[in-house]
Coordinates of C-alpha atoms (C1' of nucleotides) in Angstrom, one line a residue:
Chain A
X1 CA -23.7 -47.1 2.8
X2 CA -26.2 -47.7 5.4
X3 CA -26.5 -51.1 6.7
X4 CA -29.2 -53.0 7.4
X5 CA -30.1 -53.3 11.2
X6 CA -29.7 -57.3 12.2
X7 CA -32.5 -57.5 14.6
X8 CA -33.9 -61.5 15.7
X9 CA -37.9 -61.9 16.6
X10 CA -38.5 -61.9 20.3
X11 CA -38.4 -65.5 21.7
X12 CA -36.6 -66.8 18.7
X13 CA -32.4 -67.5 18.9
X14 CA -30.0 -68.5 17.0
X15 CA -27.6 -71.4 17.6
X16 CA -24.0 -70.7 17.5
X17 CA -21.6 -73.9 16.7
X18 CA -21.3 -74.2 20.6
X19 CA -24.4 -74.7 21.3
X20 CA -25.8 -76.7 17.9
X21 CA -22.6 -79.2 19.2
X22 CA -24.4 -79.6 22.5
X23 CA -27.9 -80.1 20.9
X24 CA -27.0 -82.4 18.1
X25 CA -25.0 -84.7 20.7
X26 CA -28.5 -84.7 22.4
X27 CA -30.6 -85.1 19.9
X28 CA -28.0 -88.1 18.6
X29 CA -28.8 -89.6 22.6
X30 CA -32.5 -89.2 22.2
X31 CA -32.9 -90.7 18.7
X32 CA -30.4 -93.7 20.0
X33 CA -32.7 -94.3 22.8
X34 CA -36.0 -94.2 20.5
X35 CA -34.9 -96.5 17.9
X36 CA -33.8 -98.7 20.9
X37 CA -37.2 -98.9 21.7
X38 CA -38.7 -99.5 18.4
X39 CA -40.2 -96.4 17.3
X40 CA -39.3 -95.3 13.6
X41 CA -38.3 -91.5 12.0
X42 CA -41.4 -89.4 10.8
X43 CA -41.1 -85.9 9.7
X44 CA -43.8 -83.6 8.1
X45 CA -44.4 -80.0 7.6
X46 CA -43.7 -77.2 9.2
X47 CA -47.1 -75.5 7.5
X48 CA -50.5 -77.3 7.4
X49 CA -53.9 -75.9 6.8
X50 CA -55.3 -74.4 9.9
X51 CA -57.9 -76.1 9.6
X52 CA -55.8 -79.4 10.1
X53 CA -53.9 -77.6 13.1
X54 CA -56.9 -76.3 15.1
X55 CA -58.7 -79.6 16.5
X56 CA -57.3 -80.2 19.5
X57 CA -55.7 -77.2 20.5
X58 CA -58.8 -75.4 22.0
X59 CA -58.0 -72.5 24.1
X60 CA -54.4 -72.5 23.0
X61 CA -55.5 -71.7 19.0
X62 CA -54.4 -68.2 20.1
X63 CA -51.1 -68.8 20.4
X64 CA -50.7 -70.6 17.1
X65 CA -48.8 -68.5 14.6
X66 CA -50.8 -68.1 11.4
X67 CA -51.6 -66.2 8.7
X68 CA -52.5 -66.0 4.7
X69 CA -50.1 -67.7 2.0
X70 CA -49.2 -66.2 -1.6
X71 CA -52.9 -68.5 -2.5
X72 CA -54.4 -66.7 0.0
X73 CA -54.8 -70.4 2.2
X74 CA -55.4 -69.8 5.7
X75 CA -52.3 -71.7 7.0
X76 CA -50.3 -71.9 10.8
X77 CA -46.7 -72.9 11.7
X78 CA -47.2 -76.3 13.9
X79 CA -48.3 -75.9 17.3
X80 CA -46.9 -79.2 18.3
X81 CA -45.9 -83.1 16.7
X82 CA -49.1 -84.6 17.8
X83 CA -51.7 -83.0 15.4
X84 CA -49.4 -83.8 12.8
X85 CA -49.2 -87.4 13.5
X86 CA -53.0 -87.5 13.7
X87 CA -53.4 -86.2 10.4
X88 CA -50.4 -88.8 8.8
X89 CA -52.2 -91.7 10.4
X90 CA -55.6 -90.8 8.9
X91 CA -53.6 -90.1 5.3
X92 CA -52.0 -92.9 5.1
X93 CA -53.7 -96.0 7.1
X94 CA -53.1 -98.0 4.2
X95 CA -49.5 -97.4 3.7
X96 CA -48.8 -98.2 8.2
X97 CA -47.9 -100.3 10.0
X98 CA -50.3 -100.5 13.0
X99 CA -50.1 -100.0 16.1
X100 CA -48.1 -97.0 14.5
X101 CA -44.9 -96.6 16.6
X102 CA -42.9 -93.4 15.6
X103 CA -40.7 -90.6 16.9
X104 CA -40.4 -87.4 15.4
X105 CA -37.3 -84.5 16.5
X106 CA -38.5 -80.9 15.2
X107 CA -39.6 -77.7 16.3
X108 CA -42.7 -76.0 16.9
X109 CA -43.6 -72.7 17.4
X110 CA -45.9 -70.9 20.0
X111 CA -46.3 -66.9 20.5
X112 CA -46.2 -67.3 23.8
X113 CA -44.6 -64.6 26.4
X114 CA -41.2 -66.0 26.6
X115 CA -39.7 -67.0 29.5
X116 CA -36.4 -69.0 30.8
X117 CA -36.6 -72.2 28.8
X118 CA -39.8 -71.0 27.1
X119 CA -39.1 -69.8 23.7
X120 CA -41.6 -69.2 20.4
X121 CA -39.4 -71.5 18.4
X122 CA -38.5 -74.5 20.3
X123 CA -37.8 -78.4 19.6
X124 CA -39.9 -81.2 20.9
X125 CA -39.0 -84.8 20.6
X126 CA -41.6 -86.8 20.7
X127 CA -42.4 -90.9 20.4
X128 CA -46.0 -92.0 20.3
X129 CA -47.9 -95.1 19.5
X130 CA -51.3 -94.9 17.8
X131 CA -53.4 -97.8 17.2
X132 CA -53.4 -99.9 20.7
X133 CA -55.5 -99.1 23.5
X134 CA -53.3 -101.4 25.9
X135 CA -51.8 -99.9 28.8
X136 CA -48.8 -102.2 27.9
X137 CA -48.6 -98.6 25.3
X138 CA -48.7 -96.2 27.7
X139 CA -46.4 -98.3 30.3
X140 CA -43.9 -98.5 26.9
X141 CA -44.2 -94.3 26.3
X142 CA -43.4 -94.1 30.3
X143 CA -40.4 -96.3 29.7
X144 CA -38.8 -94.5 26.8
X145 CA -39.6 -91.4 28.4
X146 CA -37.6 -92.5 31.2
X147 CA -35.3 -94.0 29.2
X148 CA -34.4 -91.0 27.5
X149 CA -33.9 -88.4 30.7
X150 CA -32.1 -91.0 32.0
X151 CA -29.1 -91.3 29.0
X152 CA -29.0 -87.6 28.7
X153 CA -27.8 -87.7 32.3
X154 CA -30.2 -85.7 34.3
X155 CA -29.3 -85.9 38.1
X156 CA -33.0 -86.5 39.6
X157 CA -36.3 -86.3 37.8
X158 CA -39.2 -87.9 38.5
X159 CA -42.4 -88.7 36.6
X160 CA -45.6 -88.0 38.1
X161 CA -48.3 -90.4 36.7
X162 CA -52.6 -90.0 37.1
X163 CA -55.2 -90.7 35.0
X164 CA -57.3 -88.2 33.7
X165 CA -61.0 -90.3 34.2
X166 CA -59.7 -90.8 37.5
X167 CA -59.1 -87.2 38.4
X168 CA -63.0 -86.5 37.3
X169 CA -64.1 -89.4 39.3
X170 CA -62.0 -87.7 42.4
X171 CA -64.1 -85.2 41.6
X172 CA -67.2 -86.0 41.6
X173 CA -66.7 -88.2 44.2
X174 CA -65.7 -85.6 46.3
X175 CA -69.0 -83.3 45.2
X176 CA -67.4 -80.5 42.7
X177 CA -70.3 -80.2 39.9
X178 CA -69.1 -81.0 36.7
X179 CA -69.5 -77.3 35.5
X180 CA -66.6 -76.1 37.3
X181 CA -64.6 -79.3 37.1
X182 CA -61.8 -78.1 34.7
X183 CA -61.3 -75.4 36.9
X184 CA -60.9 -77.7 39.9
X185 CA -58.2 -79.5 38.0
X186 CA -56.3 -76.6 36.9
X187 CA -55.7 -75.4 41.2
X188 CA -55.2 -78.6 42.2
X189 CA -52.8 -79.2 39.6
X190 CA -50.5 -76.5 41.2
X191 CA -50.8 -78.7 44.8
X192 CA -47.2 -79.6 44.4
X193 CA -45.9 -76.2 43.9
X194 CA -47.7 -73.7 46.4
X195 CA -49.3 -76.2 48.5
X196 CA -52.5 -77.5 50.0
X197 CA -53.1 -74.5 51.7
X198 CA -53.0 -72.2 49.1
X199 CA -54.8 -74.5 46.9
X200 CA -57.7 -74.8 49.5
X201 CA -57.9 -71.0 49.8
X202 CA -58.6 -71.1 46.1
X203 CA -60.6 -73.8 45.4
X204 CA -63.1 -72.1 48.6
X205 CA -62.9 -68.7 46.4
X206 CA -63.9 -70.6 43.2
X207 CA -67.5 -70.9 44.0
X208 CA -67.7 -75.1 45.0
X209 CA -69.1 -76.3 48.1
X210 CA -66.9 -75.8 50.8
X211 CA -67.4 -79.9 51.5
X212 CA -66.7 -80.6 48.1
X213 CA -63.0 -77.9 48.2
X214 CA -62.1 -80.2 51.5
X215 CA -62.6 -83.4 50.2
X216 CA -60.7 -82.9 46.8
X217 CA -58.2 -82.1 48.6
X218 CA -58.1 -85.1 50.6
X219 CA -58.6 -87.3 47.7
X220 CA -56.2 -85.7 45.5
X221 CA -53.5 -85.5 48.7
X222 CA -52.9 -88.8 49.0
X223 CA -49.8 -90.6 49.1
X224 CA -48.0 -94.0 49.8
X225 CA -47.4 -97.4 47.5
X226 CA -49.2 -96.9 44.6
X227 CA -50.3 -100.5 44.6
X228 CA -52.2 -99.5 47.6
X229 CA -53.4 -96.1 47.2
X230 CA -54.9 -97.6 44.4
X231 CA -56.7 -100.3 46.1
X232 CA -58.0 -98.3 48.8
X233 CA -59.2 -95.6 46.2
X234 CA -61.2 -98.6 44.6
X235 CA -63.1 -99.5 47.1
X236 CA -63.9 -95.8 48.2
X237 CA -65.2 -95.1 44.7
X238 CA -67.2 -97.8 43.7
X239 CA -70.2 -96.4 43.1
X240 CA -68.3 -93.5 40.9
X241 CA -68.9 -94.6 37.0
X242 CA -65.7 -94.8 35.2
X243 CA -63.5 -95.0 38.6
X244 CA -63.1 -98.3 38.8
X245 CA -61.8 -98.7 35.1
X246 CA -59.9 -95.7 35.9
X247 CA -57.8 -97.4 39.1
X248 CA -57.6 -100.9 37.1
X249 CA -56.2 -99.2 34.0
X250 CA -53.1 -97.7 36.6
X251 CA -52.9 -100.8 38.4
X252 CA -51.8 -102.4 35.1
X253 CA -49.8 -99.7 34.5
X254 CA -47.6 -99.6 37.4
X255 CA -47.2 -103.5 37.0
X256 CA -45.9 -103.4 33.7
X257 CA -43.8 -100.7 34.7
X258 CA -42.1 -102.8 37.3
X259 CA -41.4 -105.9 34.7
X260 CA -39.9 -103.5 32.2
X261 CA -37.3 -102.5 34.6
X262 CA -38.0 -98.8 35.0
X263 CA -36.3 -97.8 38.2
X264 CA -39.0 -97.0 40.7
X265 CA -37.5 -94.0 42.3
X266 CA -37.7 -92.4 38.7
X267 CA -42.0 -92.3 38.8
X268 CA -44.8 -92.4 41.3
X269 CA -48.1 -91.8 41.7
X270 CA -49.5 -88.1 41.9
X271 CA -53.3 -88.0 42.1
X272 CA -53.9 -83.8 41.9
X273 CA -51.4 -84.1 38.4
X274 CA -54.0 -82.4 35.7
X275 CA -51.9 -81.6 33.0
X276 CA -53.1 -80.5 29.2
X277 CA -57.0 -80.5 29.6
X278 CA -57.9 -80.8 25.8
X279 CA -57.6 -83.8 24.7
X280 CA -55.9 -86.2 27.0
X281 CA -58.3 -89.4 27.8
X282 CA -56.4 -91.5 29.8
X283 CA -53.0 -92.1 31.8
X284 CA -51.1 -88.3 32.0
X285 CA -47.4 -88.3 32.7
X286 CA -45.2 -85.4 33.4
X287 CA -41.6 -85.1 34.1
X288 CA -40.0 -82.6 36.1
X289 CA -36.6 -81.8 37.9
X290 CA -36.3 -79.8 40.8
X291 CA -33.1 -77.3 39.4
X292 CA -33.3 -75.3 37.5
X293 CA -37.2 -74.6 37.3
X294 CA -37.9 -74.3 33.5
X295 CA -41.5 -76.0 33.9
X296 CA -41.9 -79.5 33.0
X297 CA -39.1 -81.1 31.0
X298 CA -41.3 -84.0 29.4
X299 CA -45.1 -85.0 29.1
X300 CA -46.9 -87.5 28.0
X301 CA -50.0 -89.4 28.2
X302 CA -53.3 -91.2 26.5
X303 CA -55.4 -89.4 23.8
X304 CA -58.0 -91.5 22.2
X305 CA -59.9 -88.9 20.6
X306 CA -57.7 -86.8 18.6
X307 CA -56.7 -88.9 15.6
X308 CA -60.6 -90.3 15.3
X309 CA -61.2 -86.5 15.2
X310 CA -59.5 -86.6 11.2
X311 CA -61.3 -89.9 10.8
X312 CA -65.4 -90.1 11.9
X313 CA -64.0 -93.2 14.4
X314 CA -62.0 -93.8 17.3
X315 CA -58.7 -94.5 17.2
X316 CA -56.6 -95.0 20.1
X317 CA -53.0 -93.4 20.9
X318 CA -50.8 -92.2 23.5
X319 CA -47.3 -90.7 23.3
X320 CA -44.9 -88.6 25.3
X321 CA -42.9 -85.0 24.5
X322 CA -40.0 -83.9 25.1
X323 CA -38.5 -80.3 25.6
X324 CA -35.5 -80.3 23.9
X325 CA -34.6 -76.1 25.1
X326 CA -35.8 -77.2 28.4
X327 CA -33.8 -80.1 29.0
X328 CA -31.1 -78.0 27.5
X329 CA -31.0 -75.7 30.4
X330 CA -30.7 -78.3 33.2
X331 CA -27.5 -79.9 31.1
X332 CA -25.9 -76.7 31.1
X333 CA -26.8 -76.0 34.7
X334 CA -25.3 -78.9 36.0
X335 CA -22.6 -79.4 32.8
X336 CA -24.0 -83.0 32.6
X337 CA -22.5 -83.6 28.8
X338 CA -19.1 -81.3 28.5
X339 CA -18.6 -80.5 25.0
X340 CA -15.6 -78.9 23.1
X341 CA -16.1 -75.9 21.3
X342 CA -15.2 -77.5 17.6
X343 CA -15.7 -80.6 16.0
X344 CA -12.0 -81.1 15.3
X345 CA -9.4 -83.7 16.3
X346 CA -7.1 -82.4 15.2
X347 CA -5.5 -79.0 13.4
X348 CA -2.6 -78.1 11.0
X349 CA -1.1 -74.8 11.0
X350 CA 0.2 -73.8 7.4
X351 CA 3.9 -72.4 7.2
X352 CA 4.6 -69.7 4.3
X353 CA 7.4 -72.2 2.7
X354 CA 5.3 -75.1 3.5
X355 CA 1.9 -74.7 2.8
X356 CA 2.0 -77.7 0.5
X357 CA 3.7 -80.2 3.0
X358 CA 0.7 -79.2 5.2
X359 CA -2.0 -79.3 2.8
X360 CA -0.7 -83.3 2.5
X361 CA -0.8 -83.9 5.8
X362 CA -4.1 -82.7 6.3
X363 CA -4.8 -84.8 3.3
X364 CA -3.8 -88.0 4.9
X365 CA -5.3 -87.5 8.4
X366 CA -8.7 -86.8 6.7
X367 CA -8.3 -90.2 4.5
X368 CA -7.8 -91.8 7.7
X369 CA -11.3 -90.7 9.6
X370 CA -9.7 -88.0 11.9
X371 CA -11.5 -84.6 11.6
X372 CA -9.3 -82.0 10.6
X373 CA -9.1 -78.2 11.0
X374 CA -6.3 -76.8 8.2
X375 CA -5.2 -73.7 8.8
X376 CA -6.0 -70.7 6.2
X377 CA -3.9 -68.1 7.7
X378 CA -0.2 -69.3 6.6
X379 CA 0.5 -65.2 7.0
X380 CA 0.2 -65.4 10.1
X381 CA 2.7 -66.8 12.5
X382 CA 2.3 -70.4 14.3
X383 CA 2.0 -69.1 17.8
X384 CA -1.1 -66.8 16.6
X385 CA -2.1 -70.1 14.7
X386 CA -2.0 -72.7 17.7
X387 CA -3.8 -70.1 19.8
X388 CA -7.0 -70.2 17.5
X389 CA -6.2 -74.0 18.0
X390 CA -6.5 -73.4 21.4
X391 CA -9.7 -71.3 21.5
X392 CA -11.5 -73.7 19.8
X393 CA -10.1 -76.3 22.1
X394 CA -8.8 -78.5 19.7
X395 CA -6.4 -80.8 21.3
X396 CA -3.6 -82.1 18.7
X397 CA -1.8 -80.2 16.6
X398 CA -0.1 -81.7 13.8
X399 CA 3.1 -79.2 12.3
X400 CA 5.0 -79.6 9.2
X401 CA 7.6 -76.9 8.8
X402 CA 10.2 -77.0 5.8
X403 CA 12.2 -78.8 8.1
X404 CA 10.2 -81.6 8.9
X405 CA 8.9 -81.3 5.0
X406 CA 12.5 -82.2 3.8
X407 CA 13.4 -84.8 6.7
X408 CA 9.7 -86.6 5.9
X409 CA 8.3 -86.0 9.5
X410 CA 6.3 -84.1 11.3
X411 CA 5.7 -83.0 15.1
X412 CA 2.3 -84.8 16.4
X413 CA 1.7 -82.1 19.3
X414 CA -0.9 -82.7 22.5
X415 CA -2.2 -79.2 23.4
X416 CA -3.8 -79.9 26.3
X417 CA -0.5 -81.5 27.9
X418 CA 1.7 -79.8 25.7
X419 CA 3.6 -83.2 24.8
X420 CA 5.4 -82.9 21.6
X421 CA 6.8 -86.2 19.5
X422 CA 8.2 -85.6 15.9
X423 CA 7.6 -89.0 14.3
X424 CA 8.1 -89.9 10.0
X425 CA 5.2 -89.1 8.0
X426 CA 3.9 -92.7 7.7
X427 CA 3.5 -92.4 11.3
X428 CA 1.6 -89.7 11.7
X429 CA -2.1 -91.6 12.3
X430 CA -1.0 -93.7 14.8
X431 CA 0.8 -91.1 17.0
X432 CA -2.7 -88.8 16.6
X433 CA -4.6 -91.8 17.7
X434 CA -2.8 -92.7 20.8
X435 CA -2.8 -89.2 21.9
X436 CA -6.7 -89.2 21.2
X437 CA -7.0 -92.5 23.0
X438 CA -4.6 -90.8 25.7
X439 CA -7.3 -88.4 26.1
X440 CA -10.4 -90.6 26.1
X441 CA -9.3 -92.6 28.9
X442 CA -9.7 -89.3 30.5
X443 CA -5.6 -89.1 31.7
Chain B
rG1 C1' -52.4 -61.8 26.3
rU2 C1' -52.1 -59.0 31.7
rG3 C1' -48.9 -56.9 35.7
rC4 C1' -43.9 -55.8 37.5
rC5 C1' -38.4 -55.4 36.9
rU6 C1' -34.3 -54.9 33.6
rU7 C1' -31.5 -53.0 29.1
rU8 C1' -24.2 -48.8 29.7
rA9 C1' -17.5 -51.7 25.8
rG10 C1' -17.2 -58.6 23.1
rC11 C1' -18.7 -60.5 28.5
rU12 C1' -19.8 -59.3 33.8
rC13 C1' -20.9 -54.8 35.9
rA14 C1' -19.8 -49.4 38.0
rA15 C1' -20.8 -44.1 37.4
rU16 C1' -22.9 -39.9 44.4
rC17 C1' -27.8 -34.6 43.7
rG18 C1' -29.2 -34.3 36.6
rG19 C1' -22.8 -31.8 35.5
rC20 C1' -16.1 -34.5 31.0
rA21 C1' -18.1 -42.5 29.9
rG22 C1' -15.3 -46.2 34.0
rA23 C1' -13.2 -51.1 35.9
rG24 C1' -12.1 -56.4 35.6
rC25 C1' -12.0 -60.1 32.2
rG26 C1' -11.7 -60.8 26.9
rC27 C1' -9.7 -58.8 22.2
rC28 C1' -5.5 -56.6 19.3
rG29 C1' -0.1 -55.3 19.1
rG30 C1' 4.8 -55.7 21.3
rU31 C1' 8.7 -58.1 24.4
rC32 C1' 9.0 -63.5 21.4
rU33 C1' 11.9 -64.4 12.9
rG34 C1' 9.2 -71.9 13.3
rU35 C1' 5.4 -73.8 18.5
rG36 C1' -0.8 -71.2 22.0
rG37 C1' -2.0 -70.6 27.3
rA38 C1' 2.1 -67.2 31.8
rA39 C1' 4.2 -62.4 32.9
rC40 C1' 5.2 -57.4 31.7
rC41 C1' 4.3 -53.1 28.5
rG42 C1' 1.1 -50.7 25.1
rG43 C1' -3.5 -50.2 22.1
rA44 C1' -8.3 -50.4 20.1
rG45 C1' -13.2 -50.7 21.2
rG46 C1' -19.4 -46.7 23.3
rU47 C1' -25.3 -43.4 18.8
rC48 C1' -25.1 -45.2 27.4
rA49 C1' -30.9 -50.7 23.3
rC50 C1' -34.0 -47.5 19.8
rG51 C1' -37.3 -43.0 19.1
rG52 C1' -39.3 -38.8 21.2
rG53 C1' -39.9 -35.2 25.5
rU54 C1' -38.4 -32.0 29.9
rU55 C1' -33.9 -29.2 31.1
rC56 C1' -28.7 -24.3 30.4
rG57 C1' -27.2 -29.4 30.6
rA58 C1' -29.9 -36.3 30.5
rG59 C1' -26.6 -42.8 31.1
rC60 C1' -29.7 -40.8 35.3
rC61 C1' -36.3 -37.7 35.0
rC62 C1' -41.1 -38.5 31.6
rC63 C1' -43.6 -41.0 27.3
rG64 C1' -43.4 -44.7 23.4
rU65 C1' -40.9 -48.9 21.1
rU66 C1' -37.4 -53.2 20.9
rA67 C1' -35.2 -57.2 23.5
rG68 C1' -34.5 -60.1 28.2
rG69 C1' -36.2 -61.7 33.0
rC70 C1' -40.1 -62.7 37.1
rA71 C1' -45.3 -63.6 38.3
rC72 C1' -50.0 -64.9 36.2
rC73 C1' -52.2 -67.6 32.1
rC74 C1' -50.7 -71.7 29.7
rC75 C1' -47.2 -75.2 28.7
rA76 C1' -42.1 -78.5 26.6

RNA sequence: GUGCCUUUAGCUCAAUCGGCAGAGCGCCGGUCUGUGGAACCGGAGGUCACGGGUUCGAGCCCCGUUAGGCACCCCA
């Protein structure tokens, strides 16, 4: 017989049990930390129309998967949670709540090139508000976003913060025409990572005045209390339309940050930050960590246009994203949440003569909440058992031989420590429990 | 999508000039009849990613493909 050859698409993986513990356990912190924050569960599709899916994603519409169905519908695989959201909103204004506050844990799929921590398949968890223009929202997005990062355990992140109308009125401030402004943000968007030197040598070789490439890079450069940065970029740019809205709007920001609590060594201000250049209207927020480099972890920010875009009117919104595979790769890097390889407590190996006695046992332990591995090998002998015990690093063994099955006990073993107490039957929960409790205090 | 690098046992990696396919760890078995991990002994496991080509002869050279990685692009 010729088999089949198992092959996986490039930039697609599967999730062993090992890993899907790890990520549920994450997911399970990021949900927790959602619902703290009063955003409720959406899901939709994985498939819309293209025609739905295409709005906002401009240039990126090339790297949305799509094809023909069976009803020959021009349809795509979702390109992100956002576009999704937009078109719920605008199906079902009657049946929401507004302002709209919802998170939503699934994945998306790009064909990009992939990369480490950049995959074609990947999960996003997202929380977004639509229906408030107050920067009391986007100060709330920053806070869950930090929130989040923050209860997963990651070491040191930080969230840059900038305003998109502020960026263009940097620019134009600074003399860059407005024809060859999004290319201006996309270099100086890469100031933190090769510098102001190598962005200077390319903003001179992109064809603006060689006053204008100097003074954006002044502008954007600057550093120092956000408070006043801010102020001192006010007065400087008062005769820019749209700047002073621009620096009130972060002011506000950055002062309800402060009364919500958010740590201030976990943002800060970063005036050359660009991020997506579609659709985003307002306050942009990215989250990065230094190790490993995977990109950005989490973005976020202000997009007023794109749900109006299903609707003929504007409807405000801002939200933040977070990469699940990305975030994935600094926890195992650092082994921030240790996980065992099974989801069992505890496991019974079966005896030939005493399979029944076992099969009890397990019974009981089960009725009682524990999480129980039987064995299915009783051919094989205990030792061999126990040791697939141990591989999966399960840490309590409970063993009913014929034995114990005529005597009415059993022994409650710790296979980490390698304790052993043989205790009567009626016992059995309680001597599993204080070894489990033995073990959470972390002895 | 563009450029470059990589692909050998389950894993991590060797293999000189083109000349018999290797190690460590892991796995399986035994020492050890009902109590794992240690030690010792033994064993299995390979279409050298796949498909072509050059050559007396290819893991090694050439072409194509697959998958992974790095940089760009873009982004989580």
């Amino acid at each position: 017989m010729k088999a089949r050859k198992p092959q996986i698409l490039k930039g697609f993986r599967d999730h062993l049990p090992r890993q899907m513990i790890l990520r549920q356990r994450m997911m399970a912190i990021v949900r927790e930390v959602f619902e703290r924050h009063g955003f409720e569960p959406l899901d939709t599709p994985a498939i819309e129309y293209l025609e739905v899916l295409s709005g906002k994603a401009g240039e990126n519409e090339k790297l949305m998967y799509h094809f023909s169905d069976q009803g020959d519908r021009a349809v795509g695989l979702r390109y992100d949670l956002t576009v999704p959201l937009a078109r719920v909103v605008a199906m079902h204004q009657n049946e929401l709540v507004l302002p709209f506050k919802r998170y939503h844990i699934a994945p998306v799929w790009r064909s990009e090139k992939p990369q480490r921590g950049r995959f074609r398949e990947f999960w996003q968890c997202d929380a977004d508000i639509v229906g408030s223009p107050s920067m009391l929202a986007d100060a709330q997005v920053a806070a869950v976003m930090i929130d989040a990062l923050s209860a997963i355990g990651l070491p040191s992140f930080t969230i840059r913060i900038n305003h998109r109308k502020l960026l263009e009125s940097l620019a134009r401030a600074a003399g860059v025409p407005d024809a060859q402004a999004v290319g201006v943000y996309r270099v100086i968007d890469k100031l933190d990572k090769i510098g102001s030197a190598a962005v200077g040598a390319e903003l001179d070789g992109s064809g603006i005045p060689a006053s204008a490439s100097a003074r954006v890079l002044d502008l954007v450069g600057r550093t120092g209390e956000p408070g006043d940065v801010l102020a001192g970029l006010r007065e400087e740019l008062v005769e820019i339309p749209g700047a002073t809205l621009a620096v009130d709007e972060l002011s506000e920001l950055f002062r309800y940050l402060r009364e919500l609590q958010v740590p201030s060594d976990r943002y800060t201000l970063d005036l050359a930050l660009a991020r997506g250049l579609d659709y985003y209207t307002g306050p942009v927020f990215e989250a990065t960590v230094e190790e490993p480099q995977v990109g950005s972890v989490a973005g976020a920010g202000r997009y007023d246009g794109l749900v109006g875009t299903f609707l003929g009117r504007s409807v405000p919104a801002t939200g933040m994203s977070l990469g699940l595979e990305r975030i994935i790769e600094v926890v195992e890097q650092f082994n921030l949440l240790p996980i065992r390889s099974s989801v069992a407590d505890v496991f019974v190996p079966a005896f030939p003569d005493a399979i029944e006695a076992a099969a009890r046992i397990t019974g009981v332990l089960r009725g009682a909440g524990l999480r129980v591995d039987q064995s299915v090998q009783p051919q094989r002998s205990v030792g061999d058992q126990l040791k697939y015990a141990g591989r999966k690093e399960i840490s309590i063994a409970v063993i009913v031989g014929t034995s114990e099955a005529a005597a009415g006990v059993c022994n409650v073993k710790n296979l980490c420590t390698g304790v052993q107490e043989t205790c009567p039957w009626e016992r059995v929960v309680d001597q599993v429990r204080s070894f489990l409790e033995h073990e959470e205090t972390g002895a």
